[in-house]
Amino acid sequence: KFPSAFTYWTDPVSTTDPLTNLITDGQKNTPAPWVSFTRAGCDVGAFSIADMELENIGVSPSGDITSVFGSGSPQFQFATANQSGAGRTLAGTDFEGIAIHCAQADSGTSTGMCSAQNGGVADKLPSEPGGYTGFNGLFGGIYANQVTSNPGSFTASGQDANGAAHGNVADLAAPVKDVYSYSSPGCQFCANATNTGYNGAVIASQVIGDSAGNSGFVSGFSPTPAQTLGYVASMQEAGVPVTYAYIEDAHNNWNPPFQAFGPGQPGYVDQLKQENQAYQAFFERLAADGINKSNTLFVFTADEGDHFAGTAPTNPGCDGVTVPCTYPANGIGEQDANINDALAREKGNTTPFAIHFDDNPNFYVGAPAGSTAPPGPFAPQVRKLQQDLGGLTLTNQVTGATDPATGHIATAEEQRILHMTTTDPLRTPTFTDFGNPDYFFQTGTCPTGTTPGCPVVGPGFAWNHGGDEPEVTTTWLGIVGATIRHLGQTNAIWTDHTDIRPTMLASLGLSSDYEQDGAAVTQLMRPDTLPWSVSIHARGYERLAAVYTQLNAAVGEFGHDSEIVSTTAAESSSSGDTVAKGFDAQLIACQAQRDKVAGEMKSVLNGAIFGHSRINNGEGDLVSRGLDLIDDMHALSQMTTPPARMVCGGR
């Protein structure tokens, strides 16, 4: 059984693995993203953003309620009594999905937003660099809604018999409405009887809450644009200047039967129109509050792209705007396949293993008989699984075609190159299979008479992610603010997700208490707002950052080519396994040099942005070394047998 990755920031993995779910070097808890802001005196709000607020109402030693409120607390008593039925729904609505992390000034006084009188509790970050004491947080709608339901005032949550009987908890959150809950002169999207939306219907404002009608967080961590943007606006209006939030994707039906849409389907297009309208209302509402790009930094992005698992529309040439797209029966949906059954019936491979159900499953191969230690990377059962996965096929249930099951295989060494190995050995996979993106891999028993793996079209999901396909790893970033240049839409700048945070901090004049893995995207910033240490050598900084990203990002040139090398090694079959071992030795040598060069680059980039260290011509040597390693890995990726000499650094 695999524990969920969606837990609160400081939660341990489980009772058997006491290390934190979010872990960094030295087996320490990953530094929290809100600290740079709260230390600077700014409160930080989170709505449905992973790990920054409670993700469950667990009362085990590793549960969110226990981690934040403590065992035996009133909240613990209430959650314990409401682990099932309608009570569980209400408890989730009360505690999950919403948090405000406060600065010290708003934590200790009786009038502070996160004071104990308002329901604030200690915002505990025991592993935070430099310590973190004197900071409180409001966790859950029953506390956060008290200061956001009527910004500028305090509206206490109510209590019913359930709350009174179990911990004396005020369990009825004050209502917060969605993004249309505003009024300003000449407003276009505020809710009243005179305004109509994109579809001609009167714009109405709804209370944000669950499907049972309880005020608080939404059911299933799937907030609509109007809900998310409404709560963000309410937090901003309540004096929370830094907000993080997530919006449900638009390509799955927000209403029953909750199935996936295909590109250009009317329902998909309609939901995109709803999203556009909600954003228009959001910006209109904030502008009426005096919050705009002249005084606020706005950042919008997607965590990853998606691969559409489905067929072409039955009416080619449709655009979804003037001509809606239609799809055949079973033409939309991933194909769910039992990978263990396919391996057993097609390859005769019955090696015991566990996988994380996914399009790109992590494989955990069982210990050999008589041992408790996991097998090494060249154990016979590991190598046989990799070889068989490389040749495994599945029968497409829509087209009838024979599809390869695997795209790439990341061996143990390749997982290190791709930054997939943590300091907790219990969670490190034996290897990872980057599978065919049209399929979702699981384990199970197939009915008699079915094809190997018994794939079946699952219409509930058709937009697969987590893989290494270009449509998944290529996404977008929108950023606007007083320090940001107006470039319009451009694909001229290659960035990684790790670059977003240092760009935000640099744009706001803030620092970090830990070294950033990314680089500030200075091409987006107005030259007159760059740190002086960067502005005098901006081109040198940008050149170094560009090479660093291609060298160190998992989807950069170095990482992409190393995947090819890893796959060649994993799928190879040779006497004494010399091909696999030879390529593995090459990857080990390349990783060691990559880590050294990337580490030096990262130190220079962080020093320039946050430490006022000058970029100088000496960094040209780092650029050359980085480019050489990228070229070396590309050369390796073109080989079918490992060379006798070490390629990386072999010049």
PDB file of C-alpha atoms in Angstrom, residues 94 140-146 154-159 169-175:
ATOM      1  CA  ASP A  94     -14.358  22.370   8.057  1.00  0.00           C
ATOM      2  CA  GLY A 140      -9.598  25.070   7.726  1.00  0.00           C
ATOM      3  CA  GLY A 141     -12.674  27.022   6.735  1.00  0.00           C
ATOM      4  CA  ILE A 142     -14.090  27.079  10.280  1.00  0.00           C
ATOM      5  CA  TYR A 143     -11.184  29.365  11.224  1.00  0.00           C
ATOM      6  CA  ALA A 144     -10.140  31.079   7.978  1.00  0.00           C
ATOM      7  CA  ASN A 145     -13.724  31.954   7.009  1.00  0.00           C
ATOM      8  CA  GLN A 146     -14.049  33.978  10.196  1.00  0.00           C
ATOM      9  CA  PHE A 154     -14.531  38.966  12.345  1.00  0.00           C
ATOM     10  CA  THR A 155     -17.490  36.606  11.949  1.00  0.00           C
ATOM     11  CA  ALA A 156     -17.356  33.720  14.384  1.00  0.00           C
ATOM     12  CA  SER A 157     -18.174  30.236  13.154  1.00  0.00           C
ATOM     13  CA  GLY A 158     -21.309  28.655  14.562  1.00  0.00           C
ATOM     14  CA  GLN A 159     -21.803  25.426  16.447  1.00  0.00           C
ATOM     15  CA  VAL A 169     -15.733  22.842  18.324  1.00  0.00           C
ATOM     16  CA  ALA A 170     -17.404  25.634  16.368  1.00  0.00           C
ATOM     17  CA  ASP A 171     -18.025  23.425  13.348  1.00  0.00           C
ATOM     18  CA  LEU A 172     -20.264  25.599  11.158  1.00  0.00           C
ATOM     19  CA  ALA A 173     -18.093  27.891   9.067  1.00  0.00           C
ATOM     20  CA  ALA A 174     -19.131  31.429   8.256  1.00  0.00           C
ATOM     21  CA  PRO A 175     -20.075  31.666   4.555  1.00  0.00           C
TER      22      PRO A 175
END
